[in-house]
Coordinates of C-alpha atoms in Angstrom, one line a residue:
M1 CA 12.2 9.3 -123.1
E2 CA 15.1 11.4 -124.2
A3 CA 17.9 11.7 -121.9
R4 CA 18.3 15.5 -122.5
F5 CA 15.7 18.3 -123.0
S6 CA 15.9 21.5 -124.8
L7 CA 14.5 24.6 -123.2
D8 CA 13.3 27.7 -124.8
M9 CA 16.4 29.9 -125.0
T10 CA 15.0 33.0 -126.9
N11 CA 15.8 36.5 -125.8
R12 CA 12.5 37.2 -124.4
A13 CA 12.2 37.3 -120.5
P14 CA 11.3 34.1 -118.9
P15 CA 7.9 34.1 -117.0
R16 CA 7.9 35.1 -113.5
S17 CA 9.2 32.3 -111.2
R18 CA 6.8 31.1 -108.6
P19 CA 6.4 27.7 -106.7
A20 CA 3.6 25.4 -107.5
R21 CA 1.5 25.2 -104.4
A22 CA -0.3 22.3 -105.9
R23 CA 2.8 20.2 -106.1
G24 CA 3.8 21.2 -102.3
Q25 CA 6.7 23.2 -103.8
N26 CA 8.5 25.5 -101.2
L27 CA 11.5 27.1 -102.5
L28 CA 14.7 27.1 -100.3
I29 CA 15.9 30.7 -99.8
D30 CA 18.4 30.2 -97.2
S31 CA 22.0 29.6 -98.2
N32 CA 23.1 28.4 -95.1
V33 CA 20.7 25.8 -95.0
A34 CA 21.9 24.7 -98.6
R35 CA 25.5 24.7 -97.5
R36 CA 24.5 22.4 -94.5
V37 CA 22.7 20.0 -96.8
V38 CA 25.7 19.6 -99.0
E39 CA 28.1 19.1 -96.0
A40 CA 25.7 16.4 -94.6
A41 CA 25.7 14.7 -98.3
A42 CA 29.4 14.3 -97.8
L43 CA 29.8 13.8 -101.6
P44 CA 33.1 12.4 -103.2
P45 CA 34.9 14.8 -105.3
D46 CA 34.0 12.8 -108.4
A47 CA 30.5 12.5 -107.5
T48 CA 27.5 12.6 -110.1
V49 CA 24.5 14.5 -108.2
L50 CA 21.1 14.3 -109.3
E51 CA 18.9 17.1 -107.8
I52 CA 15.2 16.8 -107.9
G53 CA 13.0 20.0 -107.7
A54 CA 16.0 22.5 -108.2
G55 CA 13.7 25.4 -107.9
T56 CA 15.7 28.7 -108.1
G57 CA 19.0 26.9 -107.8
M58 CA 20.0 27.7 -104.1
L59 CA 21.0 24.1 -103.5
T60 CA 22.4 23.7 -107.2
R61 CA 25.0 26.4 -106.9
E62 CA 26.3 24.7 -103.6
L63 CA 26.3 21.2 -105.3
A64 CA 28.2 22.6 -108.3
A65 CA 31.0 23.9 -106.1
V66 CA 31.8 20.3 -104.8
A67 CA 30.4 17.6 -107.4
R68 CA 31.9 16.8 -110.8
T69 CA 28.4 16.8 -112.6
V70 CA 25.0 18.1 -111.3
V71 CA 21.8 17.1 -113.2
A72 CA 19.1 19.6 -111.8
V73 CA 15.5 18.5 -112.7
E74 CA 12.8 21.1 -112.3
I75 CA 9.2 20.5 -113.7
E76 CA 8.0 24.0 -113.5
Y77 CA 9.0 25.7 -116.8
S78 CA 9.4 29.2 -115.4
L79 CA 11.8 28.0 -112.8
A80 CA 13.8 25.6 -115.2
Q81 CA 14.1 28.4 -117.6
R82 CA 15.4 30.8 -115.1
L83 CA 17.5 28.3 -113.7
R84 CA 19.1 27.3 -116.9
I85 CA 19.9 31.0 -117.6
S86 CA 21.4 31.4 -114.2
M87 CA 23.6 28.3 -114.3
S88 CA 24.8 28.9 -117.9
R89 CA 28.4 29.8 -116.7
L90 CA 28.8 26.6 -114.8
T91 CA 30.0 23.9 -117.0
N92 CA 29.2 20.9 -114.7
V93 CA 25.4 21.8 -114.5
N94 CA 22.8 20.4 -116.7
V95 CA 19.3 21.6 -116.1
I96 CA 16.5 19.4 -117.2
R97 CA 12.9 20.4 -117.3
A98 CA 10.9 17.3 -116.7
D99 CA 8.9 15.3 -114.2
A100 CA 11.1 13.4 -112.0
R101 CA 8.7 10.6 -111.6
K102 CA 8.6 9.8 -115.6
I103 CA 12.2 10.2 -116.3
N104 CA 14.7 7.4 -117.1
I105 CA 17.5 8.2 -114.7
R106 CA 19.6 5.4 -116.0
D107 CA 19.5 6.9 -119.5
L108 CA 19.6 10.6 -118.1
L109 CA 22.9 9.8 -116.2
D110 CA 24.4 7.4 -118.7
G111 CA 24.6 4.6 -116.2
A112 CA 26.9 6.4 -113.8
K113 CA 27.0 5.8 -110.0
Y114 CA 25.2 8.7 -108.5
H115 CA 24.0 10.6 -105.5
V116 CA 20.7 12.3 -104.8
V117 CA 20.7 15.6 -102.9
S118 CA 17.3 17.4 -103.0
N119 CA 14.6 19.4 -101.4
L120 CA 11.6 17.2 -102.3
P121 CA 8.3 18.6 -102.7
Y122 CA 6.2 17.7 -99.7
S123 CA 3.5 16.1 -102.0
V124 CA 5.7 13.5 -103.9
G125 CA 8.6 13.2 -101.4
T126 CA 7.5 9.8 -99.9
P127 CA 6.9 8.0 -103.0
L128 CA 9.8 9.5 -104.9
T129 CA 12.0 8.4 -102.0
I130 CA 10.7 4.8 -101.9
D131 CA 10.9 4.6 -105.6
L132 CA 14.6 5.6 -105.7
L133 CA 15.5 3.2 -102.8
Q134 CA 13.8 0.2 -104.6
S135 CA 15.1 1.1 -108.0
D136 CA 17.6 -1.3 -109.6
Y137 CA 19.6 1.6 -110.3
R138 CA 19.4 3.2 -107.2
P139 CA 21.7 6.0 -105.9
Q140 CA 24.6 5.4 -103.4
T141 CA 23.2 7.9 -101.2
L142 CA 20.2 10.2 -100.8
T143 CA 20.5 13.4 -98.9
I144 CA 17.0 14.9 -98.8
M145 CA 14.8 17.3 -97.2
L146 CA 11.2 16.3 -96.5
Q147 CA 8.5 17.3 -94.2
L148 CA 9.9 16.6 -90.6
E149 CA 7.4 14.0 -89.7
V150 CA 8.2 11.9 -92.8
A151 CA 12.0 12.3 -92.1
R152 CA 11.6 11.2 -88.6
R153 CA 9.3 8.1 -89.6
I154 CA 12.0 7.0 -92.1
C155 CA 14.6 7.0 -89.3
A156 CA 12.5 5.9 -86.7
E157 CA 13.9 3.3 -84.1
P158 CA 11.8 0.5 -82.5
G159 CA 9.2 2.3 -80.3
D160 CA 8.3 4.4 -83.2
M161 CA 8.4 2.3 -86.3
S162 CA 6.1 2.5 -89.2
V163 CA 5.4 0.8 -92.4
L164 CA 7.6 3.8 -94.1
S165 CA 10.5 2.8 -91.6
V166 CA 10.3 -0.9 -92.4
I167 CA 10.5 -0.1 -96.1
A168 CA 13.1 2.6 -96.2
Q169 CA 15.3 0.7 -93.6
S170 CA 14.9 -2.5 -95.7
F171 CA 16.7 -0.8 -98.5
S172 CA 19.1 1.7 -96.7
E173 CA 20.9 2.9 -93.7
P174 CA 19.0 6.3 -92.8
R175 CA 20.7 9.0 -90.5
F176 CA 18.9 12.1 -89.4
A177 CA 20.8 15.2 -89.9
F178 CA 19.0 18.4 -88.9
E179 CA 15.6 20.3 -88.8
V180 CA 14.8 23.3 -91.0
A181 CA 12.7 26.1 -89.9
P182 CA 9.7 27.2 -92.2
E183 CA 11.4 30.6 -92.6
S184 CA 14.0 29.0 -94.7
F185 CA 11.5 28.6 -97.7
K186 CA 9.1 30.8 -99.9
P187 CA 6.4 30.3 -99.4
K188 CA 6.8 29.4 -95.5
P189 CA 5.3 25.9 -95.0
K190 CA 3.0 25.3 -92.1
V191 CA 5.4 22.6 -90.7
R192 CA 9.1 22.0 -90.2
S193 CA 11.5 20.1 -92.5
G194 CA 14.1 17.4 -91.7
V195 CA 17.1 16.6 -93.6
I196 CA 18.1 13.0 -93.7
R197 CA 20.8 10.9 -95.3
L198 CA 20.3 7.5 -96.5
T199 CA 23.1 5.1 -97.5
T200 CA 21.6 2.5 -99.7
N201 CA 22.3 -1.3 -99.8
S202 CA 22.2 -4.0 -102.4
V203 CA 19.0 -5.7 -101.3
S204 CA 17.1 -6.5 -104.5
R205 CA 13.6 -5.0 -105.0
D206 CA 12.5 -8.6 -105.7
D207 CA 13.9 -10.1 -102.6
I208 CA 11.2 -12.6 -101.3
V209 CA 12.0 -12.1 -97.3
T210 CA 12.3 -8.3 -97.8
N211 CA 8.9 -8.1 -99.5
T212 CA 7.2 -10.6 -97.1
S213 CA 8.6 -8.7 -94.1
I214 CA 7.0 -5.5 -95.6
H215 CA 3.8 -7.3 -96.5
L216 CA 3.5 -8.4 -92.9
A217 CA 4.3 -5.1 -91.6
R218 CA 1.5 -3.7 -93.7
H219 CA -0.9 -6.2 -92.1
A220 CA 0.5 -5.4 -88.6
F221 CA 0.3 -1.6 -88.8
A222 CA -3.3 -1.7 -90.1
G223 CA -3.9 -2.4 -86.3
R224 CA -1.2 -0.3 -84.9
R225 CA -2.7 0.0 -81.5
K226 CA -3.2 -3.7 -81.4
K227 CA -0.7 -6.3 -79.9
M228 CA 1.1 -8.1 -82.5
Q229 CA -0.8 -11.6 -82.2
N230 CA -4.0 -9.8 -82.6
S231 CA -3.1 -7.3 -85.6
I232 CA -1.3 -10.4 -87.3
A233 CA -4.1 -12.7 -86.9
A234 CA -6.6 -10.1 -88.4
G235 CA -4.4 -9.3 -91.4
L236 CA -3.6 -13.0 -92.1
R237 CA -6.9 -14.5 -91.1
L238 CA -5.1 -16.6 -88.4
S239 CA -6.6 -17.5 -85.0
P240 CA -4.8 -15.5 -82.2
A241 CA -3.1 -18.5 -80.9
E242 CA -1.7 -19.3 -84.5
A243 CA -0.5 -15.7 -84.8
A244 CA 1.1 -15.8 -81.4
D245 CA 3.0 -19.2 -82.3
L246 CA 4.1 -17.4 -85.6
C247 CA 5.4 -14.5 -83.6
T248 CA 7.2 -16.7 -80.9
A249 CA 8.8 -18.8 -83.5
A250 CA 10.3 -15.5 -85.0
G251 CA 11.5 -14.5 -81.6
I252 CA 8.8 -11.7 -81.1
D253 CA 6.9 -11.2 -78.0
P254 CA 3.3 -11.6 -79.1
G255 CA 2.3 -8.9 -76.7
L256 CA 4.4 -6.2 -78.4
R257 CA 2.8 -3.6 -80.7
P258 CA 4.1 -3.3 -84.3
Q259 CA 5.8 0.0 -83.7
E260 CA 8.2 -1.8 -81.1
I261 CA 9.4 -4.4 -83.6
P262 CA 12.9 -4.0 -85.1
L263 CA 13.8 -4.6 -88.8
S264 CA 15.6 -7.8 -88.0
L265 CA 12.7 -9.4 -86.4
W266 CA 10.4 -8.4 -89.3
R267 CA 12.8 -10.3 -91.4
N268 CA 12.7 -13.3 -89.0
L269 CA 8.8 -13.2 -89.1
A270 CA 8.9 -13.1 -92.8
E271 CA 11.2 -16.2 -92.8
V272 CA 9.0 -18.1 -90.4
A273 CA 5.8 -17.1 -92.4
L274 CA 7.5 -18.4 -95.7
A275 CA 8.5 -21.7 -94.2
E276 CA 5.1 -22.2 -93.0
G277 CA 3.8 -21.5 -96.3
I278 CA 1.3 -19.0 -95.1
F279 CA 1.4 -17.0 -98.4
G280 CA 1.6 -18.0 -101.9
Q281 CA 2.9 -15.1 -104.4
A282 CA 0.9 -12.2 -102.7
A283 CA 4.0 -11.0 -100.9
Q284 CA 6.6 -11.1 -103.7
S285 CA 5.9 -7.9 -105.6
P286 CA 7.9 -4.8 -104.6
A287 CA 6.4 -2.8 -102.0
D288 CA 4.5 0.6 -102.6
A289 CA 5.1 3.7 -100.7
P290 CA 2.6 3.8 -97.9
G291 CA -0.1 6.4 -98.3

């Protein structure tokens, strides 16, 4: 697809802006929250920033004040039209009307190193985050606003881990920044939001140990309430004794539950499973976002 999109810039008034409920779109209306998000992003002065779901530009304006270039992507025609008009005097802001899930980001940003700062729609926040983290052209950092429960799962420590935690932490180091109340949005969501900052790493999306650890985590968390030896046994079609031996060899207490296992031990488990030849090629494809 083309790296730039032209919008209708005739003199007629743009249609009334309203968020798309079907996409889980809640527009940020609190300028103090927007400033806090940009502060949490800690952007370098020469930053190229990709903003997904720019809405009415509350966050865009704050980003434009600190970044060299801001590419603001908005899928809704009426919102993108108004945003392009309101940002017309800012020479470092480029408004794109497009579906962020379908754009070629490398072409859009001309291959520049970049950062993502966004208030992501609830409906696509998780898969978009995972896609960005696993991309061969991944951002250096992501400072994103998500549903609070999702934000906390991404940043979870052993005791509260999930498949999403394992995937996100395999490709980044996440940090929880702050909570955001429903009153900061229009319309008000029924839940609170959370802002997190993820610093990405260089782990390849095709790394066999990483993908095997995620594959194992998926099996284990399918039986979240079960002990590791039982959930792994069920997922890999092993006997409980074989699964217990596998866990022990990886330095994992077979009696622990999946949410108690740190990322380092998931990787140990993957290395042991690969050495034992437990899978063939099944675990080698990049991980999808958990449903």
